[in-house]
PDB file of C-alpha atoms and ligand atoms in Angstrom:
ATOM      1  CA  UNK A 228      17.888  -4.202  13.591  1.00 38.00           C
ATOM      2  CA  UNK A 229      17.118  -1.039  15.584  1.00 40.00           C
ATOM      3  CA  UNK A 230      13.732  -1.052  17.611  1.00 39.00           C
ATOM      4  CA  UNK A 231      12.242   1.445  19.270  1.00 40.00           C
ATOM      5  CA  UNK A 232       8.701   0.854  20.943  1.00 43.00           C
ATOM      6  CA  UNK A 233       8.117   4.563  21.395  1.00 40.00           C
ATOM      7  CA  UNK A 234       9.250   5.865  18.324  1.00 40.00           C
ATOM      8  CA  UNK A 235       8.156  10.138  18.876  1.00 35.00           C
ATOM      9  CA  UNK A 236      10.815  10.491  21.546  1.00 30.00           C
ATOM     10  CA  UNK A 237      13.536   8.839  19.139  1.00 44.00           C
ATOM     11  CA  UNK A 238      12.846  10.560  16.010  1.00 42.00           C
ATOM     12  CA  UNK A 239      10.712  13.667  16.771  1.00 42.00           C
ATOM     13  CA  UNK A 240      14.031  15.950  15.529  1.00 37.00           C
ATOM     14  CA  UNK A 241      14.324  13.595  12.764  1.00 46.00           C
ATOM     15  CA  UNK A 242      14.680  15.485   8.828  1.00 51.00           C
ATOM     16  CA  UNK A 243      11.818  13.855   6.869  1.00 58.00           C
ATOM     17  CA  UNK A 244      13.342  12.456   3.754  1.00 73.00           C
ATOM     18  CA  UNK A 245      11.056  14.383   0.682  1.00 77.00           C
ATOM     19  CA  UNK A 246      10.415  10.865  -1.471  1.00 84.00           C
ATOM     20  CA  UNK A 247       9.358   9.276   1.763  1.00 86.00           C
ATOM     21  CA  UNK A 248       6.997  12.248   3.189  1.00 88.00           C
ATOM     22  CA  UNK A 249       5.953  12.159  -0.399  1.00 89.00           C
ATOM     23  CA  UNK A 250       5.668   8.427  -0.900  1.00 93.00           C
ATOM     24  CA  UNK A 251       3.619   8.682   2.682  1.00 95.00           C
ATOM     25  CA  UNK A 252       1.340  11.173   1.390  1.00 95.00           C
ATOM     26  CA  UNK A 253       0.665   8.544  -2.161  1.00 95.00           C
ATOM     27  CA  UNK A 254      -0.665   6.111   0.402  1.00 97.00           C
ATOM     28  CA  UNK A 255      -2.054   8.314   2.456  1.00 97.00           C
ATOM     29  CA  UNK A 256      -5.071   9.457  -0.552  1.00 98.00           C
ATOM     30  CA  UNK A 257      -4.692   5.985  -1.766  1.00 97.00           C
ATOM     31  CA  UNK A 258      -6.226   4.727   1.813  1.00 97.00           C
ATOM     32  CA  UNK A 259      -8.448   7.723   2.054  1.00 97.00           C
ATOM     33  CA  UNK A 260     -10.337   7.288  -1.733  1.00 98.00           C
ATOM     34  CA  UNK A 261     -10.040   3.226  -1.007  1.00 98.00           C
ATOM     35  CA  UNK A 262     -11.329   3.715   1.935  1.00 97.00           C
ATOM     36  CA  UNK A 263     -14.158   0.932   0.538  1.00 97.00           C
ATOM     37  CA  UNK A 264     -11.487  -1.550  -0.691  1.00 97.00           C
ATOM     38  CA  UNK A 265      -9.833  -1.130   2.368  1.00 97.00           C
ATOM     39  CA  UNK A 266     -12.580  -2.032   4.287  1.00 97.00           C
ATOM     40  CA  UNK A 267     -14.131  -5.328   2.205  1.00 97.00           C
ATOM     41  CA  UNK A 268      -9.987  -6.468   2.218  1.00 98.00           C
ATOM     42  CA  UNK A 269     -10.598  -7.230   6.157  1.00 98.00           C
ATOM     43  CA  UNK A 270     -13.728  -7.896   5.994  1.00 97.00           C
ATOM     44  CA  UNK A 271     -12.675 -11.163   4.033  1.00 97.00           C
ATOM     45  CA  UNK A 272      -9.906 -11.442   6.221  1.00 97.00           C
ATOM     46  CA  UNK A 273     -12.252 -11.292   9.354  1.00 97.00           C
ATOM     47  CA  UNK A 274     -14.062 -14.484   7.428  1.00 96.00           C
ATOM     48  CA  UNK A 275     -10.713 -16.153   6.822  1.00 96.00           C
ATOM     49  CA  UNK A 276      -9.033 -16.155   9.898  1.00 95.00           C
ATOM     50  CA  UNK A 277     -10.329 -17.907  13.076  1.00 87.00           C
ATOM     51  CA  UNK A 278     -10.364 -17.297  16.061  1.00 92.00           C
ATOM     52  CA  UNK A 279     -10.103 -13.548  15.862  1.00 93.00           C
ATOM     53  CA  UNK A 280      -6.707 -12.593  16.362  1.00 97.00           C
ATOM     54  CA  UNK A 281      -4.537 -11.111  18.825  1.00 97.00           C
ATOM     55  CA  UNK A 282      -1.388 -10.153  17.647  1.00 97.00           C
ATOM     56  CA  UNK A 283      -0.850  -9.083  14.049  1.00 98.00           C
ATOM     57  CA  UNK A 284       2.065  -7.831  11.933  1.00 98.00           C
ATOM     58  CA  UNK A 285       2.047  -5.141   9.181  1.00 98.00           C
ATOM     59  CA  UNK A 286       5.450  -5.899   6.996  1.00 98.00           C
ATOM     60  CA  UNK A 287       6.778  -2.268   5.814  1.00 98.00           C
ATOM     61  CA  UNK A 288       3.585  -1.024   6.953  1.00 98.00           C
ATOM     62  CA  UNK A 289       4.780   2.727   5.673  1.00 98.00           C
ATOM     63  CA  UNK A 290       2.376   5.637   7.411  1.00 97.00           C
ATOM     64  CA  UNK A 291       0.159   2.930   8.443  1.00 98.00           C
ATOM     65  CA  UNK A 292      -2.986   2.493   6.573  1.00 98.00           C
ATOM     66  CA  UNK A 293      -2.993  -1.365   6.739  1.00 98.00           C
ATOM     67  CA  UNK A 294      -2.303  -1.613  10.766  1.00 98.00           C
ATOM     68  CA  UNK A 295      -4.995   0.964  11.622  1.00 98.00           C
ATOM     69  CA  UNK A 296      -7.269  -0.614   9.435  1.00 98.00           C
ATOM     70  CA  UNK A 297      -6.692  -4.229  10.800  1.00 98.00           C
ATOM     71  CA  UNK A 298      -6.894  -2.848  14.667  1.00 98.00           C
ATOM     72  CA  UNK A 299     -10.346  -0.983  13.490  1.00 96.00           C
ATOM     73  CA  UNK A 300     -11.409  -4.076  11.813  1.00 97.00           C
ATOM     74  CA  UNK A 301     -10.105  -6.658  15.430  1.00 98.00           C
ATOM     75  CA  UNK A 302     -10.481  -4.495  18.117  1.00 97.00           C
ATOM     76  CA  UNK A 303      -9.022  -5.779  21.017  1.00 96.00           C
ATOM     77  CA  UNK A 304      -5.672  -7.482  18.460  1.00 97.00           C
ATOM     78  CA  UNK A 305      -2.457  -5.296  19.187  1.00 97.00           C
ATOM     79  CA  UNK A 306      -1.194  -5.087  15.902  1.00 97.00           C
ATOM     80  CA  UNK A 307       2.640  -4.504  15.326  1.00 97.00           C
ATOM     81  CA  UNK A 308       3.900  -1.995  12.519  1.00 97.00           C
ATOM     82  CA  UNK A 309       7.448  -2.410  11.221  1.00 97.00           C
ATOM     83  CA  UNK A 310       9.000  -0.677   8.524  1.00 97.00           C
ATOM     84  CA  UNK A 311      12.542   0.195   7.606  1.00 96.00           C
ATOM     85  CA  UNK A 312      11.468   4.290   7.918  1.00 95.00           C
ATOM     86  CA  UNK A 313      11.458   6.206  11.036  1.00 94.00           C
ATOM     87  CA  UNK A 314       9.015   8.448   8.875  1.00 94.00           C
ATOM     88  CA  UNK A 315       6.839   6.572   8.439  1.00 96.00           C
ATOM     89  CA  UNK A 316       6.156   5.252  11.927  1.00 96.00           C
ATOM     90  CA  UNK A 317       6.974   8.707  12.705  1.00 95.00           C
ATOM     91  CA  UNK A 318       3.204   9.218  10.615  1.00 95.00           C
ATOM     92  CA  UNK A 319       1.539   6.116  11.837  1.00 97.00           C
ATOM     93  CA  UNK A 320       2.197   7.230  15.682  1.00 97.00           C
ATOM     94  CA  UNK A 321       0.504  10.333  15.377  1.00 96.00           C
ATOM     95  CA  UNK A 322      -2.269   9.335  13.086  1.00 96.00           C
ATOM     96  CA  UNK A 323      -3.018   5.862  15.542  1.00 97.00           C
ATOM     97  CA  UNK A 324      -3.760   8.566  18.423  1.00 95.00           C
ATOM     98  CA  UNK A 325      -5.684  10.847  16.357  1.00 96.00           C
ATOM     99  CA  UNK A 326      -7.696   7.590  15.920  1.00 95.00           C
ATOM    100  CA  UNK A 327      -7.656   6.667  18.857  1.00 96.00           C
ATOM    101  CA  UNK A 328      -5.374   3.534  18.823  1.00 97.00           C
ATOM    102  CA  UNK A 329      -3.079   4.008  20.530  1.00 97.00           C
ATOM    103  CA  UNK A 330      -2.638   1.715  22.588  1.00 97.00           C
ATOM    104  CA  UNK A 331      -2.652  -1.401  20.620  1.00 97.00           C
ATOM    105  CA  UNK A 332      -0.665  -0.116  17.789  1.00 97.00           C
ATOM    106  CA  UNK A 333       3.126  -0.864  18.376  1.00 96.00           C
ATOM    107  CA  UNK A 334       5.517   0.738  16.228  1.00 97.00           C
ATOM    108  CA  UNK A 335       8.830  -1.414  15.422  1.00 96.00           C
ATOM    109  CA  UNK A 336      11.963   0.524  13.225  1.00 96.00           C
ATOM    110  CA  UNK A 337      13.999  -2.751  11.283  1.00 95.00           C
ATOM    111  CA  UNK A 338      15.284  -3.349   7.933  1.00 96.00           C
ATOM    112  CA  UNK A 339      12.979  -6.809   7.236  1.00 96.00           C
ATOM    113  CA  UNK A 340      16.034  -7.784   5.174  1.00 95.00           C
ATOM    114  CA  UNK A 341      18.094  -8.632   8.378  1.00 95.00           C
ATOM    115  CA  UNK A 342      17.037 -11.287  10.564  1.00 91.00           C
ATOM    116  CA  UNK A 343      14.032 -10.864  13.264  1.00 91.00           C
ATOM    117  CA  UNK A 344      15.633 -10.661  16.462  1.00 86.00           C
ATOM    118  CA  UNK A 345      12.733  -7.808  17.740  1.00 83.00           C
ATOM    119  CA  UNK A 346      10.154  -9.185  16.096  1.00 84.00           C
ATOM    120  CA  UNK A 347      10.304 -13.145  17.538  1.00 79.00           C
ATOM    121  CA  UNK A 348      10.330 -11.508  20.425  1.00 81.00           C
ATOM    122  CA  UNK A 349       6.394 -10.643  20.248  1.00 81.00           C
ATOM    123  CA  UNK A 350       5.558 -13.555  17.716  1.00 85.00           C
ATOM    124  CA  UNK A 351       3.918 -16.247  17.214  1.00 96.00           C
ATOM    125  CA  UNK A 352       1.657 -13.425  15.399  1.00 97.00           C
ATOM    126  CA  UNK A 353      -2.061 -14.588  14.284  1.00 97.00           C
ATOM    127  CA  UNK A 354      -2.231 -12.488  11.002  1.00 98.00           C
ATOM    128  CA  UNK A 355       0.513 -10.764   8.888  1.00 98.00           C
ATOM    129  CA  UNK A 356      -0.435  -8.638   6.731  1.00 98.00           C
ATOM    130  CA  UNK A 357       2.340  -7.628   3.748  1.00 98.00           C
ATOM    131  CA  UNK A 358       0.623  -4.868   1.386  1.00 98.00           C
ATOM    132  CA  UNK A 359       2.612  -3.310  -1.353  1.00 97.00           C
ATOM    133  CA  UNK A 360       5.597  -4.641   0.085  1.00 98.00           C
ATOM    134  CA  UNK A 361       6.740  -7.966  -0.751  1.00 98.00           C
ATOM    135  CA  UNK A 362       8.636  -6.692  -3.477  1.00 95.00           C
ATOM    136  CA  UNK A 363      10.606  -4.185  -2.072  1.00 96.00           C
ATOM    137  CA  UNK A 364      12.830  -6.454  -0.152  1.00 97.00           C
ATOM    138  CA  UNK A 365      16.142  -7.962  -1.012  1.00 97.00           C
ATOM    139  CA  UNK A 366      15.424 -11.311  -1.081  1.00 97.00           C
ATOM    140  CA  UNK A 367      11.674 -12.556  -1.134  1.00 97.00           C
ATOM    141  CA  UNK A 368      11.972 -15.674  -0.324  1.00 97.00           C
ATOM    142  CA  UNK A 369      14.324 -15.673   2.745  1.00 97.00           C
ATOM    143  CA  UNK A 370      11.492 -12.503   4.225  1.00 97.00           C
ATOM    144  CA  UNK A 371       8.443 -15.233   2.908  1.00 98.00           C
ATOM    145  CA  UNK A 372      11.180 -17.978   5.352  1.00 97.00           C
ATOM    146  CA  UNK A 373      10.307 -15.597   8.560  1.00 96.00           C
ATOM    147  CA  UNK A 374       7.597 -14.679   7.864  1.00 97.00           C
ATOM    148  CA  UNK A 375       6.822 -18.329   8.197  1.00 97.00           C
ATOM    149  CA  UNK A 376       8.826 -19.052  11.158  1.00 95.00           C
ATOM    150  CA  UNK A 377       6.797 -16.661  12.884  1.00 96.00           C
ATOM    151  CA  UNK A 378       3.476 -17.061  12.863  1.00 97.00           C
ATOM    152  CA  UNK A 379       1.229 -18.914  14.770  1.00 97.00           C
ATOM    153  CA  UNK A 380       0.515 -22.918  13.383  1.00 97.00           C
ATOM    154  CA  UNK A 381      -2.699 -21.789  11.048  1.00 96.00           C
ATOM    155  CA  UNK A 382      -2.253 -17.769  11.015  1.00 97.00           C
ATOM    156  CA  UNK A 383      -2.282 -16.884   8.399  1.00 98.00           C
ATOM    157  CA  UNK A 384      -0.511 -13.890   6.154  1.00 98.00           C
ATOM    158  CA  UNK A 385      -2.023 -11.513   3.617  1.00 98.00           C
ATOM    159  CA  UNK A 386       0.250  -9.958   0.412  1.00 98.00           C
ATOM    160  CA  UNK A 387      -1.199  -7.693  -1.629  1.00 98.00           C
ATOM    161  CA  UNK A 388       0.037  -6.466  -4.700  1.00 97.00           C
ATOM    162  CA  UNK A 389      -1.595  -2.929  -7.065  1.00 93.00           C
ATOM    163  CA  UNK A 390      -0.713  -4.270 -10.483  1.00 90.00           C
ATOM    164  CA  UNK A 391      -0.251  -0.674 -11.633  1.00 89.00           C
ATOM    165  CA  UNK A 392      -1.207   3.365 -11.034  1.00 91.00           C
ATOM    166  CA  UNK A 393      -4.557   3.145 -11.170  1.00 96.00           C
ATOM    167  CA  UNK A 394      -7.126   5.124 -14.117  1.00 97.00           C
ATOM    168  CA  UNK A 395      -8.426   8.353 -13.275  1.00 98.00           C
ATOM    169  CA  UNK A 396      -9.393  10.147 -16.332  1.00 98.00           C
ATOM    170  CA  UNK A 397     -11.896   9.653 -19.309  1.00 97.00           C
ATOM    171  CA  UNK A 398     -11.208   9.155 -22.463  1.00 97.00           C
ATOM    172  CA  UNK A 399     -11.333  12.230 -24.259  1.00 97.00           C
ATOM    173  CA  UNK A 400     -10.077  15.451 -21.597  1.00 97.00           C
ATOM    174  CA  UNK A 401     -11.903  17.629 -23.775  1.00 96.00           C
ATOM    175  CA  UNK A 402      -7.711  18.322 -24.646  1.00 96.00           C
ATOM    176  CA  UNK A 403      -5.428  17.242 -27.130  1.00 96.00           C
ATOM    177  CA  UNK A 404      -5.955  13.292 -28.795  1.00 96.00           C
ATOM    178  CA  UNK A 405      -8.701  11.469 -26.749  1.00 97.00           C
ATOM    179  CA  UNK A 406      -6.257   7.795 -25.199  1.00 96.00           C
ATOM    180  CA  UNK A 407      -3.685   9.544 -23.456  1.00 95.00           C
ATOM    181  CA  UNK A 408      -4.171   7.617 -20.038  1.00 95.00           C
ATOM    182  CA  UNK A 409      -4.133   4.484 -21.810  1.00 94.00           C
ATOM    183  CA  UNK A 410      -0.832   5.718 -23.733  1.00 93.00           C
ATOM    184  CA  UNK A 411       0.710   6.771 -20.968  1.00 91.00           C
ATOM    185  CA  UNK A 412      -0.225   3.344 -19.724  1.00 91.00           C
ATOM    186  CA  UNK A 413       0.977   1.614 -22.428  1.00 91.00           C
ATOM    187  CA  UNK A 414       4.631   3.360 -22.804  1.00 88.00           C
ATOM    188  CA  UNK A 415       5.355   3.205 -18.572  1.00 88.00           C
ATOM    189  CA  UNK A 416       3.629  -0.340 -17.222  1.00 89.00           C
ATOM    190  CA  UNK A 417       6.203  -2.551 -18.853  1.00 87.00           C
ATOM    191  CA  UNK A 418       6.218  -5.241 -16.020  1.00 89.00           C
ATOM    192  CA  UNK A 419       4.734  -7.990 -15.625  1.00 91.00           C
ATOM    193  CA  UNK A 420       2.659  -7.546 -12.060  1.00 92.00           C
ATOM    194  CA  UNK A 421       3.827  -9.212  -9.018  1.00 94.00           C
ATOM    195  CA  UNK A 422       3.152 -12.890  -8.637  1.00 97.00           C
ATOM    196  CA  UNK A 423       3.861 -14.272  -5.372  1.00 98.00           C
ATOM    197  CA  UNK A 424       2.010 -17.793  -5.895  1.00 98.00           C
ATOM    198  CA  UNK A 425       5.321 -19.770  -6.582  1.00 98.00           C
ATOM    199  CA  UNK A 426       7.053 -18.404  -3.511  1.00 98.00           C
ATOM    200  CA  UNK A 427       4.528 -18.542  -1.269  1.00 98.00           C
ATOM    201  CA  UNK A 428       4.239 -22.193  -1.746  1.00 98.00           C
ATOM    202  CA  UNK A 429       8.140 -22.631  -1.572  1.00 98.00           C
ATOM    203  CA  UNK A 430       8.614 -21.291   1.740  1.00 98.00           C
ATOM    204  CA  UNK A 431       6.185 -23.545   3.352  1.00 98.00           C
ATOM    205  CA  UNK A 432       2.345 -21.709   2.934  1.00 98.00           C
ATOM    206  CA  UNK A 433      -0.847 -23.148   2.087  1.00 98.00           C
ATOM    207  CA  UNK A 434      -2.001 -20.550  -0.548  1.00 98.00           C
ATOM    208  CA  UNK A 435      -6.412 -20.568   0.449  1.00 98.00           C
ATOM    209  CA  UNK A 436      -6.699 -17.454  -2.212  1.00 97.00           C
ATOM    210  CA  UNK A 437      -5.495 -15.355  -4.461  1.00 98.00           C
ATOM    211  CA  UNK A 438      -8.500 -12.999  -5.456  1.00 97.00           C
ATOM    212  CA  UNK A 439      -8.256  -9.739  -7.803  1.00 97.00           C
ATOM    213  CA  UNK A 440     -10.089  -6.974  -6.887  1.00 97.00           C
ATOM    214  CA  UNK A 441     -11.237  -5.102  -8.944  1.00 97.00           C
ATOM    215  CA  UNK A 442     -12.363  -1.919  -8.039  1.00 97.00           C
ATOM    216  CA  UNK A 443     -14.228   0.889 -10.360  1.00 98.00           C
ATOM    217  CA  UNK A 444     -15.426   3.871  -8.053  1.00 98.00           C
ATOM    218  CA  UNK A 445     -17.283   7.349  -9.581  1.00 98.00           C
ATOM    219  CA  UNK A 446     -16.309  11.197  -7.885  1.00 97.00           C
ATOM    220  CA  UNK A 447     -18.774  10.396  -5.378  1.00 97.00           C
ATOM    221  CA  UNK A 448     -18.289   6.743  -4.093  1.00 97.00           C
ATOM    222  CA  UNK A 449     -14.079   7.491  -4.441  1.00 98.00           C
ATOM    223  CA  UNK A 450     -15.073  11.221  -2.425  1.00 97.00           C
ATOM    224  CA  UNK A 451     -13.060  14.178  -2.162  1.00 96.00           C
ATOM    225  CA  UNK A 452      -9.935  12.896  -1.421  1.00 98.00           C
ATOM    226  CA  UNK A 453      -9.957  12.206  -5.543  1.00 98.00           C
ATOM    227  CA  UNK A 454      -8.289  14.998  -7.173  1.00 98.00           C
ATOM    228  CA  UNK A 455      -5.494  15.233  -4.751  1.00 97.00           C
ATOM    229  CA  UNK A 456      -4.670  11.712  -5.008  1.00 97.00           C
ATOM    230  CA  UNK A 457      -4.993  12.014  -8.797  1.00 97.00           C
ATOM    231  CA  UNK A 458      -2.704  14.622  -9.290  1.00 96.00           C
ATOM    232  CA  UNK A 459      -0.514  13.183  -7.320  1.00 95.00           C
ATOM    233  CA  UNK A 460      -0.079   9.333  -8.932  1.00 94.00           C
ATOM    234  CA  UNK A 461      -0.275  11.313 -12.431  1.00 93.00           C
ATOM    235  CA  UNK A 462       2.658  13.442 -11.828  1.00 91.00           C
ATOM    236  CA  UNK A 463       4.644  10.157 -10.487  1.00 89.00           C
ATOM    237  CA  UNK A 464       3.608   8.449 -13.760  1.00 88.00           C
ATOM    238  CA  UNK A 465       4.391  11.399 -16.124  1.00 85.00           C
ATOM    239  CA  UNK A 466       8.115  11.401 -14.611  1.00 84.00           C
ATOM    240  CA  UNK A 467       8.530   7.920 -15.900  1.00 83.00           C
ATOM    241  CA  UNK A 468       7.578   9.647 -19.401  1.00 82.00           C
ATOM    242  CA  UNK A 469       9.583  11.902 -20.186  1.00 80.00           C
ATOM    243  CA  UNK A 470      10.891   9.407 -23.031  1.00 82.00           C
ATOM    244  CA  UNK A 471       8.118   7.899 -24.508  1.00 84.00           C
ATOM    245  CA  UNK A 472       5.714  10.263 -25.459  1.00 88.00           C
ATOM    246  CA  UNK A 473       5.573  12.881 -28.057  1.00 91.00           C
ATOM    247  CA  UNK A 474       5.703  16.415 -27.344  1.00 92.00           C
ATOM    248  CA  UNK A 475       1.827  16.934 -28.486  1.00 94.00           C
ATOM    249  CA  UNK A 476       0.811  14.608 -25.779  1.00 94.00           C
ATOM    250  CA  UNK A 477       3.402  15.783 -23.349  1.00 92.00           C
ATOM    251  CA  UNK A 478       1.862  19.210 -23.840  1.00 94.00           C
ATOM    252  CA  UNK A 479      -1.344  18.156 -23.270  1.00 95.00           C
ATOM    253  CA  UNK A 480       0.103  16.325 -19.799  1.00 92.00           C
ATOM    254  CA  UNK A 481       1.652  19.878 -19.104  1.00 93.00           C
ATOM    255  CA  UNK A 482      -2.382  21.172 -18.785  1.00 96.00           C
ATOM    256  CA  UNK A 483      -3.663  18.787 -17.088  1.00 97.00           C
ATOM    257  CA  UNK A 484      -0.661  18.915 -14.031  1.00 96.00           C
ATOM    258  CA  UNK A 485      -1.222  22.161 -14.100  1.00 96.00           C
ATOM    259  CA  UNK A 486      -3.472  23.202 -11.020  1.00 96.00           C
ATOM    260  CA  UNK A 487      -4.076  27.058 -12.815  1.00 96.00           C
ATOM    261  CA  UNK A 488      -6.027  25.375 -15.980  1.00 96.00           C
ATOM    262  CA  UNK A 489      -9.800  24.851 -16.313  1.00 95.00           C
ATOM    263  CA  UNK A 490      -8.885  21.342 -17.890  1.00 95.00           C
ATOM    264  CA  UNK A 491      -6.263  20.529 -14.822  1.00 97.00           C
ATOM    265  CA  UNK A 492      -6.863  17.622 -12.804  1.00 97.00           C
ATOM    266  CA  UNK A 493      -7.161  19.221  -9.658  1.00 96.00           C
ATOM    267  CA  UNK A 494     -10.430  20.761 -11.061  1.00 96.00           C
ATOM    268  CA  UNK A 495     -12.046  18.507 -13.336  1.00 97.00           C
ATOM    269  CA  UNK A 496     -15.187  16.507 -11.671  1.00 96.00           C
ATOM    270  CA  UNK A 497     -15.186  14.130 -14.060  1.00 97.00           C
ATOM    271  CA  UNK A 498     -12.792  11.684 -11.939  1.00 98.00           C
ATOM    272  CA  UNK A 499     -13.332   8.321 -11.484  1.00 98.00           C
ATOM    273  CA  UNK A 500     -11.662   5.462 -10.252  1.00 98.00           C
ATOM    274  CA  UNK A 501      -9.873   2.414 -11.884  1.00 97.00           C
ATOM    275  CA  UNK A 502      -7.618  -0.240 -10.455  1.00 97.00           C
ATOM    276  CA  UNK A 503      -6.869  -3.586 -10.288  1.00 96.00           C
ATOM    277  CA  UNK A 504      -4.957  -5.306  -6.340  1.00 97.00           C
ATOM    278  CA  UNK A 505      -4.361  -8.762  -5.864  1.00 98.00           C
ATOM    279  CA  UNK A 506      -4.382 -10.122  -2.728  1.00 98.00           C
ATOM    280  CA  UNK A 507      -3.155 -14.214  -2.112  1.00 98.00           C
ATOM    281  CA  UNK A 508      -4.377 -15.521   1.098  1.00 98.00           C
ATOM    282  CA  UNK A 509      -1.478 -18.003   2.461  1.00 98.00           C
ATOM    283  CA  UNK A 510      -1.826 -20.354   6.310  1.00 98.00           C
ATOM    284  CA  UNK A 511       0.859 -21.888   7.742  1.00 97.00           C
ATOM    285  CA  UNK A 512       0.394 -25.020   8.111  1.00 97.00           C
TER     286      UNK A 512
HETATM  287  C1  LIG B 621       4.967   0.750  -0.984  1.00 71.13           C
HETATM  288  S1  LIG B 621       5.648   1.217   1.446  1.00 71.13           S
HETATM  289  C2  LIG B 621       3.913   0.597   1.426  1.00 71.13           C
HETATM  290  C3  LIG B 621       2.570   0.215   2.442  1.00 71.13           C
HETATM  291  C4  LIG B 621       1.883  -0.114   3.578  1.00 71.13           C
HETATM  292  N1  LIG B 621       2.309  -1.533   3.292  1.00 71.13           N
HETATM  293  C5  LIG B 621       0.669   0.503   2.631  1.00 71.13           C
HETATM  294  O1  LIG B 621       0.283  -0.494   1.669  1.00 71.13           O
HETATM  295  O2  LIG B 621       0.521   1.750   2.588  1.00 71.13           O
HETATM  296  C6  LIG B 621       6.643   0.107   1.237  1.00 71.13           C
HETATM  297  C7  LIG B 621       7.196   0.076   1.987  1.00 71.13           C
HETATM  298  O3  LIG B 621       8.166  -0.584   3.055  1.00 71.13           O
HETATM  299  C8  LIG B 621       9.071  -0.569   3.254  1.00 71.13           C
HETATM  300  N2  LIG B 621      10.149  -0.957   2.928  1.00 71.13           N
HETATM  301  C9  LIG B 621      10.743  -1.589   2.358  1.00 71.13           C
HETATM  302  N3  LIG B 621      11.862  -1.958   2.113  1.00 71.13           N
HETATM  303  C10 LIG B 621      12.046  -2.430   3.277  1.00 71.13           C
HETATM  304  C11 LIG B 621      12.536  -3.573   4.086  1.00 71.13           C
HETATM  305  N4  LIG B 621      13.973  -3.895   4.003  1.00 71.13           N
HETATM  306  N5  LIG B 621      12.336  -3.477   6.227  1.00 71.13           N
HETATM  307  C12 LIG B 621      11.608  -3.016   5.946  1.00 71.13           C
HETATM  308  N6  LIG B 621      11.139  -2.051   5.730  1.00 71.13           N
HETATM  309  C13 LIG B 621      10.764  -1.546   4.322  1.00 71.13           C
HETATM  310  C14 LIG B 621       9.082   0.977   2.849  1.00 71.13           C
HETATM  311  O4  LIG B 621      10.558   1.785   3.904  1.00 71.13           O
HETATM  312  C15 LIG B 621       7.835   1.803   2.682  1.00 71.13           C
HETATM  313  O5  LIG B 621       7.087   2.441   4.008  1.00 71.13           O
END
């Protein structure tokens, strides 16, 4: 495990991997467009965690949209953001300064599949947050056992997963056969959504809530980042669909993803967001 509390010294010259940077950009746009959901989620957490948390751990923080939201919501907490990717942490380092919370965000580069040595030192934690992360680890049971061991008694773990990519387009996009996005989802969304209740209980947690958030935003609610966010999500989804859509649908997608075209996702004013995120609230007895 490799810890850097001042990562700017260590990674200023690091070459950012293209895939990490593309993912960071997607996650940052996701947090901008879904800001109302993130704020509802942290408000809900504030109702459940007592007293206000002093020490928070963000597992697999990525570029830290969750760390920043938690630091804003819990104004006296120190948030430790842990990620295996120094590039992700570097983005958080810059964002934390921009948001005026750098003093309260601690960065830790670590592989959470290994033993949590440096994480242990800074614990126990009052609140842990694992957003779109748990399905990445090699052994979730071991990760959850380490999370339980590093929470104070009665401390909370919030686990959040997205069911699948959001939907953005109207049924009829004005080109091609209607229902294209639904066909793309049906062809690529072949796995059931992640389900953590049993594993949380097996790790000794009491699962107090399992709450699906149904997110429906129109263009005005989603804000100006919507077109970029939709373009990136749908480009990523389209890359999985080459073998599953027919040639007419693939040609229509090509047009929708071409910013030079009048019907393109980049130019449309009829996009919205339709997504489901599920959060488990687990308490250490
Ligand atoms: C889909 S991203 C989610 C990031 C963030 N929680 C969010 O919701 O925006 C998953 C993150 O987990 C990190 N990650 C994956 N495996 C990891 C591991 N074994 N140890 C630490 N971080 C890991 C990745 O680098 C990535 O930043």
